[in-house]
PDB file of C-alpha atoms in Angstrom:
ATOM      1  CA  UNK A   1       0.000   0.000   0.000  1.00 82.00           C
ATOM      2  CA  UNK A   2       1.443   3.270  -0.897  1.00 82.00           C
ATOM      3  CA  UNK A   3       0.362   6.327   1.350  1.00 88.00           C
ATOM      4  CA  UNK A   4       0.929   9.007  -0.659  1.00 90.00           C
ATOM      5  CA  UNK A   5       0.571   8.027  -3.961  1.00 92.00           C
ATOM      6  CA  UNK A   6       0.430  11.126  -6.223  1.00 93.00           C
ATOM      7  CA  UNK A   7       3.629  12.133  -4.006  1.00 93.00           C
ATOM      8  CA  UNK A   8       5.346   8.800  -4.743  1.00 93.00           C
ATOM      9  CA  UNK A   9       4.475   9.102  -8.358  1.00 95.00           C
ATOM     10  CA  UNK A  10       5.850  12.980  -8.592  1.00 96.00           C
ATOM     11  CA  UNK A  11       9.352  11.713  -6.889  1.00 95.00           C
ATOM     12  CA  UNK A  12       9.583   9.258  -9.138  1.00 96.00           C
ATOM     13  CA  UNK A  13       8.735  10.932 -12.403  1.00 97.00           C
ATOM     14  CA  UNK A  14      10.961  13.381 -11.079  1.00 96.00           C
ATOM     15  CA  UNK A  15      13.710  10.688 -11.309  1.00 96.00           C
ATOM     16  CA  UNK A  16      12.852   8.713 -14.456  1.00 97.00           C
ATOM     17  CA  UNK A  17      13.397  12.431 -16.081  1.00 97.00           C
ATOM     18  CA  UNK A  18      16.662  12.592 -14.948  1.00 97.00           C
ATOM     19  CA  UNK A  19      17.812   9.363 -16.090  1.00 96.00           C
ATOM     20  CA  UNK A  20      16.178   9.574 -19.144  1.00 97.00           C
ATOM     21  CA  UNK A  21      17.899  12.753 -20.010  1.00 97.00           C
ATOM     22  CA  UNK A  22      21.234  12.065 -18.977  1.00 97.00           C
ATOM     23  CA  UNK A  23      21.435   7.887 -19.432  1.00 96.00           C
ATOM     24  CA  UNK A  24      24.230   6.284 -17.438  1.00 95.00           C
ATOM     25  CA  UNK A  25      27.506   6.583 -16.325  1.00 95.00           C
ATOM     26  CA  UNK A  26      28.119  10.124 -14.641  1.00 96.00           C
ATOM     27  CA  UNK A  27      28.910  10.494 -11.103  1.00 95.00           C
ATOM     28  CA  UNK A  28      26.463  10.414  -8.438  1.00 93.00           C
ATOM     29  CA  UNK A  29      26.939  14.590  -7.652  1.00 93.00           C
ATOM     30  CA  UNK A  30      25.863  15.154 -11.167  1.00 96.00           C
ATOM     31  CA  UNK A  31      22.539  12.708 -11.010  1.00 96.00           C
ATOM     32  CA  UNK A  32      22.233  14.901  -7.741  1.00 94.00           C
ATOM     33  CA  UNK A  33      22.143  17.772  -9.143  1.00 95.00           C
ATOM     34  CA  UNK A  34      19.975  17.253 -11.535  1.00 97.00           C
ATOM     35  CA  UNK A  35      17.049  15.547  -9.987  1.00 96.00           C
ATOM     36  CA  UNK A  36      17.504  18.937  -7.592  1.00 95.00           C
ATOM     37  CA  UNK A  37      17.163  20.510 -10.404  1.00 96.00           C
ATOM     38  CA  UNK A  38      13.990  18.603 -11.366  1.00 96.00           C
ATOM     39  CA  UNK A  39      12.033  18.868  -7.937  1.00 95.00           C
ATOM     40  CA  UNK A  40      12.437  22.669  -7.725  1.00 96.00           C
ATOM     41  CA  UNK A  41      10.807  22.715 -11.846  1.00 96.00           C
ATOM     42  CA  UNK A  42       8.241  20.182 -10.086  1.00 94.00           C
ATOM     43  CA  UNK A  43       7.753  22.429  -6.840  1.00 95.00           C
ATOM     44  CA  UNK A  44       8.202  19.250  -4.892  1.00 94.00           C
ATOM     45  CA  UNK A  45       9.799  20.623  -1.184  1.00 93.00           C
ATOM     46  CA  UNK A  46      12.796  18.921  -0.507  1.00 91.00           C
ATOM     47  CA  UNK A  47      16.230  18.633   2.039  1.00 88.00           C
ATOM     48  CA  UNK A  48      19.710  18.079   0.328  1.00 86.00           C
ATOM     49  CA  UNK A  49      22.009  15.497   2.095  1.00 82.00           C
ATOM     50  CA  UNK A  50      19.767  15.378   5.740  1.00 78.00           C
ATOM     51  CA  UNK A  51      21.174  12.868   7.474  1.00 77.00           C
ATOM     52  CA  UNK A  52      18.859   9.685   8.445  1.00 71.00           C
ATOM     53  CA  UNK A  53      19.345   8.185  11.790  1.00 71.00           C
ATOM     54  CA  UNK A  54      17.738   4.493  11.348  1.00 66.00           C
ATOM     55  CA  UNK A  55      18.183   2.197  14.811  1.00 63.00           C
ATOM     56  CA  UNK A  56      21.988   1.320  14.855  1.00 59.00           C
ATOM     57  CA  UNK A  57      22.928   1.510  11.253  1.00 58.00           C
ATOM     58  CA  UNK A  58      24.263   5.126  11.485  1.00 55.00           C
ATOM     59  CA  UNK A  59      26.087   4.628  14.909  1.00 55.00           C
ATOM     60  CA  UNK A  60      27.658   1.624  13.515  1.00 52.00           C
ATOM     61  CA  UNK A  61      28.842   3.087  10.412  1.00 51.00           C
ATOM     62  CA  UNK A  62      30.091   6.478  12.244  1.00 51.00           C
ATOM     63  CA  UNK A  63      31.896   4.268  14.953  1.00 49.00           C
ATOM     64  CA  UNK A  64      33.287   2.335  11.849  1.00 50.00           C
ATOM     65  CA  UNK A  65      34.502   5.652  10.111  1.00 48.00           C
ATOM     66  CA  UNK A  66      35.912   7.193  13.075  1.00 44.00           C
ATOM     67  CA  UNK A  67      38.438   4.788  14.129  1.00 46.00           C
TER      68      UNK A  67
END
């Protein structure tokens, strides 16, 4: 069941318009950019980079880093 469907669908347009413009094989930063890009043309509010806390997975992997 998807809760917010036309929401879901937006995103993911949003997405599919990216990668149909620019295909594969760039960087990440660039696909970044552009589906940025896209979401502002779509009015679709977003954050850039916030960082997700989910149960131990980020205190693992900062331990992990840190040492």
């Amino acid at each position: 069941m998807i809760y917010y469907r036309q929401e879901s669908y937006d995103i993911v347009g949003a997405a599919m318009r990216v990668y149909n413009t620019l295909g594969h094989g760039f960087l990440e930063s660039v696909y970044q950019e552009a589906l940025e890009i896209e979401l502002e043309r779509a009015e679709i509010p977003f954050v850039r980079e916030k960082n997700l806390a989910y149960r131990s997975f980020c205190r693992f992997f900062f331990t992990r880093v840190s040492q």
